[in-house]
PDB file of C-alpha atoms in Angstrom:
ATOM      1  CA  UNK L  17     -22.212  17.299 -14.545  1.00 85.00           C
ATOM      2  CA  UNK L  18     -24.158  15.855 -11.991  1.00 88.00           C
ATOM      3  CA  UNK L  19     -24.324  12.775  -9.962  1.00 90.00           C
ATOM      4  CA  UNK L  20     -27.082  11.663  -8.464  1.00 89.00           C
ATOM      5  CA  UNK L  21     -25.955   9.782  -4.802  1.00 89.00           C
ATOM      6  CA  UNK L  22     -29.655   8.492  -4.291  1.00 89.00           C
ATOM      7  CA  UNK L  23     -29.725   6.750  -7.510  1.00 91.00           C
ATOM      8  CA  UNK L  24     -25.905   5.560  -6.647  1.00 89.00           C
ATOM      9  CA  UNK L  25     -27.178   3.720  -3.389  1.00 90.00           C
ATOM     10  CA  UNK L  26     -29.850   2.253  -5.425  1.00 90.00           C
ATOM     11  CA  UNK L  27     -27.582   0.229  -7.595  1.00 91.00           C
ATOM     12  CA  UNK L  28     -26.258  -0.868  -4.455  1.00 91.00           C
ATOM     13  CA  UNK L  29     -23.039  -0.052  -5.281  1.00 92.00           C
ATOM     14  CA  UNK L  30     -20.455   2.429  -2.989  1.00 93.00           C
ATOM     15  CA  UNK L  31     -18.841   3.787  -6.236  1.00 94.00           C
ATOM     16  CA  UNK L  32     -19.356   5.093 -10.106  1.00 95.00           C
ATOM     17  CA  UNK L  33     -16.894   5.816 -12.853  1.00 96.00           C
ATOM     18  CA  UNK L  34     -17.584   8.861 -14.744  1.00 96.00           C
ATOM     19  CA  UNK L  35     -16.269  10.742 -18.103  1.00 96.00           C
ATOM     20  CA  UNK L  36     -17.850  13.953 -19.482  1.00 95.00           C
ATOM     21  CA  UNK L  37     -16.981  16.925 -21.640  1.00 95.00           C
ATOM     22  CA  UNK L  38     -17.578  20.160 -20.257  1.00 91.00           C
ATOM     23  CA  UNK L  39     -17.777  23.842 -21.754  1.00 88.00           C
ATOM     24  CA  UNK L  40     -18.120  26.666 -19.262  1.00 83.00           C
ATOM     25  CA  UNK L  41     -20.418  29.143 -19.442  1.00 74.00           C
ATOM     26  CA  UNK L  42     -17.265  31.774 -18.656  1.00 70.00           C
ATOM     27  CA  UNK L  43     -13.745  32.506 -20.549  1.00 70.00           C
ATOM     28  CA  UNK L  44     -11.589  30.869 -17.364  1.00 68.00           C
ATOM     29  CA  UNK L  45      -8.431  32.168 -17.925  1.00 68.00           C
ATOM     30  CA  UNK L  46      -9.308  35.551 -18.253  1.00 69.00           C
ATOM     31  CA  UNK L  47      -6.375  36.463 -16.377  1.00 61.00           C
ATOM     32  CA  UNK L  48      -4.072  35.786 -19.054  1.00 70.00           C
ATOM     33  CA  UNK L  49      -4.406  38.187 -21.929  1.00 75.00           C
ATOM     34  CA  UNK L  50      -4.128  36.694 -25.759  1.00 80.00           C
ATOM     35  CA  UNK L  51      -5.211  33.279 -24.342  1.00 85.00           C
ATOM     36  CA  UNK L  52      -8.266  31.024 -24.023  1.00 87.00           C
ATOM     37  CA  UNK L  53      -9.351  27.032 -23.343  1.00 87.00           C
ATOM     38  CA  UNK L  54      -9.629  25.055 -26.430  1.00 87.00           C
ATOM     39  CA  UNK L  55     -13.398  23.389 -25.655  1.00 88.00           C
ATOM     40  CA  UNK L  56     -14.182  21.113 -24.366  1.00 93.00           C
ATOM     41  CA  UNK L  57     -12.472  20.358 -21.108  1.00 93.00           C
ATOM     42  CA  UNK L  58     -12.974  16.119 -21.103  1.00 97.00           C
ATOM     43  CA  UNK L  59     -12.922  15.219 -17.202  1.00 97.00           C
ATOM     44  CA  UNK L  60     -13.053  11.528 -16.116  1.00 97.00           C
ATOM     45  CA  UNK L  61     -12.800   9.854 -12.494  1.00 97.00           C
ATOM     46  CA  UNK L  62     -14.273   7.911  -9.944  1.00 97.00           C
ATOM     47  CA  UNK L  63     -17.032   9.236  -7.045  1.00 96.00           C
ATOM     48  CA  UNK L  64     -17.170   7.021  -3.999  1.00 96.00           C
ATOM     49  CA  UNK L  65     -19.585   7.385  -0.859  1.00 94.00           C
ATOM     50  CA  UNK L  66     -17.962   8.190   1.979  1.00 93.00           C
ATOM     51  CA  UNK L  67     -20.899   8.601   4.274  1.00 88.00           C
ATOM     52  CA  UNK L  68     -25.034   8.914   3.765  1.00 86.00           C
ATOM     53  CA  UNK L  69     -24.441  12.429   2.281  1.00 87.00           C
ATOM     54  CA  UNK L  70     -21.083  12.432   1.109  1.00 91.00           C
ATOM     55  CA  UNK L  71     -18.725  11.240  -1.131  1.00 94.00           C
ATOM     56  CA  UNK L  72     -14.871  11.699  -2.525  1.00 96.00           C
ATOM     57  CA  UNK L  73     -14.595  12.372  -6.162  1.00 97.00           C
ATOM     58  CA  UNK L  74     -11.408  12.111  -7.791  1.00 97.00           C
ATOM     59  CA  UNK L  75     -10.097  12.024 -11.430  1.00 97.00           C
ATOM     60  CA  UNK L  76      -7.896  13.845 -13.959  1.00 98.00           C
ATOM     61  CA  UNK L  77      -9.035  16.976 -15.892  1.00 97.00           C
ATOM     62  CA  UNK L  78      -7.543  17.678 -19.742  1.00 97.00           C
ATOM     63  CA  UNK L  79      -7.599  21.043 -21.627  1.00 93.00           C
ATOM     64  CA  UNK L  80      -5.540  22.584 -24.272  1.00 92.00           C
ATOM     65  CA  UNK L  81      -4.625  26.242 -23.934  1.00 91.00           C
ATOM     66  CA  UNK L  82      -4.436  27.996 -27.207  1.00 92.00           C
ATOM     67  CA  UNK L  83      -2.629  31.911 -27.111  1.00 91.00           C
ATOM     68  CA  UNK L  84       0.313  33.896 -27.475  1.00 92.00           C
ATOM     69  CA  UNK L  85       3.883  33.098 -25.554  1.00 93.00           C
ATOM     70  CA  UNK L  86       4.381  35.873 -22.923  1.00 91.00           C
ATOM     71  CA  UNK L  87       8.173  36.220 -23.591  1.00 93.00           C
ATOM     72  CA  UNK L  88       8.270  35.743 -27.286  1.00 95.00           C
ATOM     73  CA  UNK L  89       4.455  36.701 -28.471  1.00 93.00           C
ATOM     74  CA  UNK L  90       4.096  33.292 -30.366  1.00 95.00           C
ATOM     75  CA  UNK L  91       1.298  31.400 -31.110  1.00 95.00           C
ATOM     76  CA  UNK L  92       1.024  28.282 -28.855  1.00 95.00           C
ATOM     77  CA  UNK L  93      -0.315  25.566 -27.965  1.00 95.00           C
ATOM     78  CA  UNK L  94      -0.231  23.950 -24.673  1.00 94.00           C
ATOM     79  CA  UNK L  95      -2.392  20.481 -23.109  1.00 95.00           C
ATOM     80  CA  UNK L  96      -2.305  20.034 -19.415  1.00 94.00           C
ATOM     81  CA  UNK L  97      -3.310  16.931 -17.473  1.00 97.00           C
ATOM     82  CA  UNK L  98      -4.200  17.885 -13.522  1.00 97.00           C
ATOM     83  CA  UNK L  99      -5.106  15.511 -11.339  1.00 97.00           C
ATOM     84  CA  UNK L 100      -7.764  16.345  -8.588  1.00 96.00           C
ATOM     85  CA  UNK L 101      -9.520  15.083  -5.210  1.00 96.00           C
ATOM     86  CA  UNK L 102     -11.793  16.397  -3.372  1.00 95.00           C
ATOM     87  CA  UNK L 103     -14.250  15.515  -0.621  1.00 94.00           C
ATOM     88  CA  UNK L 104     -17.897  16.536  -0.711  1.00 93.00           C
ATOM     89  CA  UNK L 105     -20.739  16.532   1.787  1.00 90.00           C
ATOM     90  CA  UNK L 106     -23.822  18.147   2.756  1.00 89.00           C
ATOM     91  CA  UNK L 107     -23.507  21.862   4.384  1.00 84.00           C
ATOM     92  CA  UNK L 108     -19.694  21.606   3.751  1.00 84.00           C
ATOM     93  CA  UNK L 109     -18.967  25.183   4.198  1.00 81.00           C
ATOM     94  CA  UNK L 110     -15.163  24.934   3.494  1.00 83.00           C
ATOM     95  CA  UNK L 111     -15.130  23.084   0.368  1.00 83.00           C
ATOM     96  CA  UNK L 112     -17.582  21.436  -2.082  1.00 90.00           C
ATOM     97  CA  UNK L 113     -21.302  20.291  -0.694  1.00 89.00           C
ATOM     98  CA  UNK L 114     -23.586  17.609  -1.769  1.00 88.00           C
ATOM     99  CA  UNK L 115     -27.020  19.392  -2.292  1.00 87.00           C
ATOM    100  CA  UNK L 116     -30.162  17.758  -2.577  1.00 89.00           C
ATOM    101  CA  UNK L 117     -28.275  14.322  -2.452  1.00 91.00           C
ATOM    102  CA  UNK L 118     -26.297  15.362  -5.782  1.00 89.00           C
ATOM    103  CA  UNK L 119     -22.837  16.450  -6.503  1.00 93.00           C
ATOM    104  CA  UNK L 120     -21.911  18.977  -9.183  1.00 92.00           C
ATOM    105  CA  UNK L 121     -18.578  18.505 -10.664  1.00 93.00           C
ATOM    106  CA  UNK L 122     -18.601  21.879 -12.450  1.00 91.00           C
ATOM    107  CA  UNK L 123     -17.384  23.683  -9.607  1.00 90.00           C
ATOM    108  CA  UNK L 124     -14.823  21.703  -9.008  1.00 93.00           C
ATOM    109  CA  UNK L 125     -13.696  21.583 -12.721  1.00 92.00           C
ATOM    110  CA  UNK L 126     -13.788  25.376 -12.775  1.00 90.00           C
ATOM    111  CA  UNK L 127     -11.473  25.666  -9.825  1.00 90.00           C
ATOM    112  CA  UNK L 128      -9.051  23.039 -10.601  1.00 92.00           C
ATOM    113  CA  UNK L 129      -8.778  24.494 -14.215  1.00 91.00           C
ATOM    114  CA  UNK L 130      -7.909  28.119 -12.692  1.00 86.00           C
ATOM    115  CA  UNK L 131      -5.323  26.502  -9.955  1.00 89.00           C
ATOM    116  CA  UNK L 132      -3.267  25.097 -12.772  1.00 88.00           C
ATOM    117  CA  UNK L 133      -3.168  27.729 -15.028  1.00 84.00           C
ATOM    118  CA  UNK L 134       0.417  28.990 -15.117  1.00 82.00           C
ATOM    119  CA  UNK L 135       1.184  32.643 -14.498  1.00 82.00           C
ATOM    120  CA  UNK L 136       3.140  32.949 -17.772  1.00 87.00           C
ATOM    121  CA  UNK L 137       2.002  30.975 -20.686  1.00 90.00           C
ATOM    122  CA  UNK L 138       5.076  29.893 -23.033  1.00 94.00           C
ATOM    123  CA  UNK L 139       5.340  28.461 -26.219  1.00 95.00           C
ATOM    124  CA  UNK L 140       8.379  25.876 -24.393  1.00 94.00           C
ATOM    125  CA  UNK L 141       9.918  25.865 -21.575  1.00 92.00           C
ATOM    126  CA  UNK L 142      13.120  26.950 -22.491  1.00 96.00           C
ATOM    127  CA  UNK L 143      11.668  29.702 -24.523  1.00 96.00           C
ATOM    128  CA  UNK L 144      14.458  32.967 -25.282  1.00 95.00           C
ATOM    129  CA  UNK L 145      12.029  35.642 -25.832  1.00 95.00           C
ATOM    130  CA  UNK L 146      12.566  38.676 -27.470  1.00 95.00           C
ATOM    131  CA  UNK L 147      15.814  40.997 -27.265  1.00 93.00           C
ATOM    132  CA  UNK L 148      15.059  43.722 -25.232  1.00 90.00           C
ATOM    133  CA  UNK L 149      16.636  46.217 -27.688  1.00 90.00           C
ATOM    134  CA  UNK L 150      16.255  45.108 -31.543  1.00 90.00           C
ATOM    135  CA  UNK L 151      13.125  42.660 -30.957  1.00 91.00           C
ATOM    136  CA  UNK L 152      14.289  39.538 -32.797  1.00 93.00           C
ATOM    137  CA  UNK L 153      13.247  36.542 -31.928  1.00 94.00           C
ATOM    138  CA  UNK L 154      15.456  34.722 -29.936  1.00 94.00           C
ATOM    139  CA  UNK L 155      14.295  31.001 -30.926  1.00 94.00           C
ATOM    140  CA  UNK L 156      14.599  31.772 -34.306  1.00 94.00           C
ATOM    141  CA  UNK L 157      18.189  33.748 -34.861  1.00 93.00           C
ATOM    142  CA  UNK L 158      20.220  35.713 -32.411  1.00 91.00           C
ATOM    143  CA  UNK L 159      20.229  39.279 -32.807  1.00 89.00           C
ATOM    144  CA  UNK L 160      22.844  41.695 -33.888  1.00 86.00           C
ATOM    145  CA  UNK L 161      22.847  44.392 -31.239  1.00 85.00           C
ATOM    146  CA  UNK L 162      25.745  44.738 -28.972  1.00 70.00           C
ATOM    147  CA  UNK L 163      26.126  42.018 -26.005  1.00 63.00           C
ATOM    148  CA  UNK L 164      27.158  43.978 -22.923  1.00 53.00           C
TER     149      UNK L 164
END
């Protein structure tokens, strides 16, 4: 998604509203085996100029991940809402730049989508996992082996 600051100006305003669906060109969360994004990502906000080349975008960003709990190998499905900000500007060489007078939100998607990705994906939060020994399930029965 891109946003044209020139045409911005024009309208004489010093802000925009946006919403847009996105679908990257790359599997995101490739570091977590058995998982993947349910397309598309829907991303909505609000750019405001900050300066003749710059601008501060800010918004929320909603996917669903779709794979298998990492403690007890469940399907699952999980939706996360992340909240982002982030200031853009021409030559910014630590962060996000405004090229050509336009910004491109897909970078900043892409990395805010990877940031919030937990480490472990589980089906709940309180998930048991599986006993270590016999394998059951523990969500769905407690196992017979031995407790020490």
């Amino acid at each position: 998604m891109l946003i044209d600051l020139r045409k911005l100006k024009r309208t004489g305003k010093d802000s925009t509203d946006f919403y847009f669906e996105y679908q990257p060109e790359t599997n995101l969360i490739e570091s977590l085996p058995g998982c993947e994004i349910q397309l598309p990502i829907k991303i909505q906000g609000t750019l405001t100029l900050t300066g003749e080349h710059s601008a501060f975008v800010e918004g929320e960003i909603n996917f669903t991940v779709n794979g298998e709990c990492t403690r007890c190998l469940d399907n699952a499905t999980n939706n996360y809402n992340v909240e982002f900000g982030e200031a853009v500007y021409e030559n910014n060489e630590d962060g996000y730049s405004v090229v050509n007078d336009r910004v491109d939100l897909t970078e900043i998607v892409d990395d805010t989508v990877l940031m919030n990705i937990p480490v472990t994906f589980l089906c709940k939060e309180d998930c048991k996992g599986l006993c270590f020994k016999c394998g059951q399930n523990l969500n769905v029965a407690e196992c017979e082996c031995k407790k020490q």
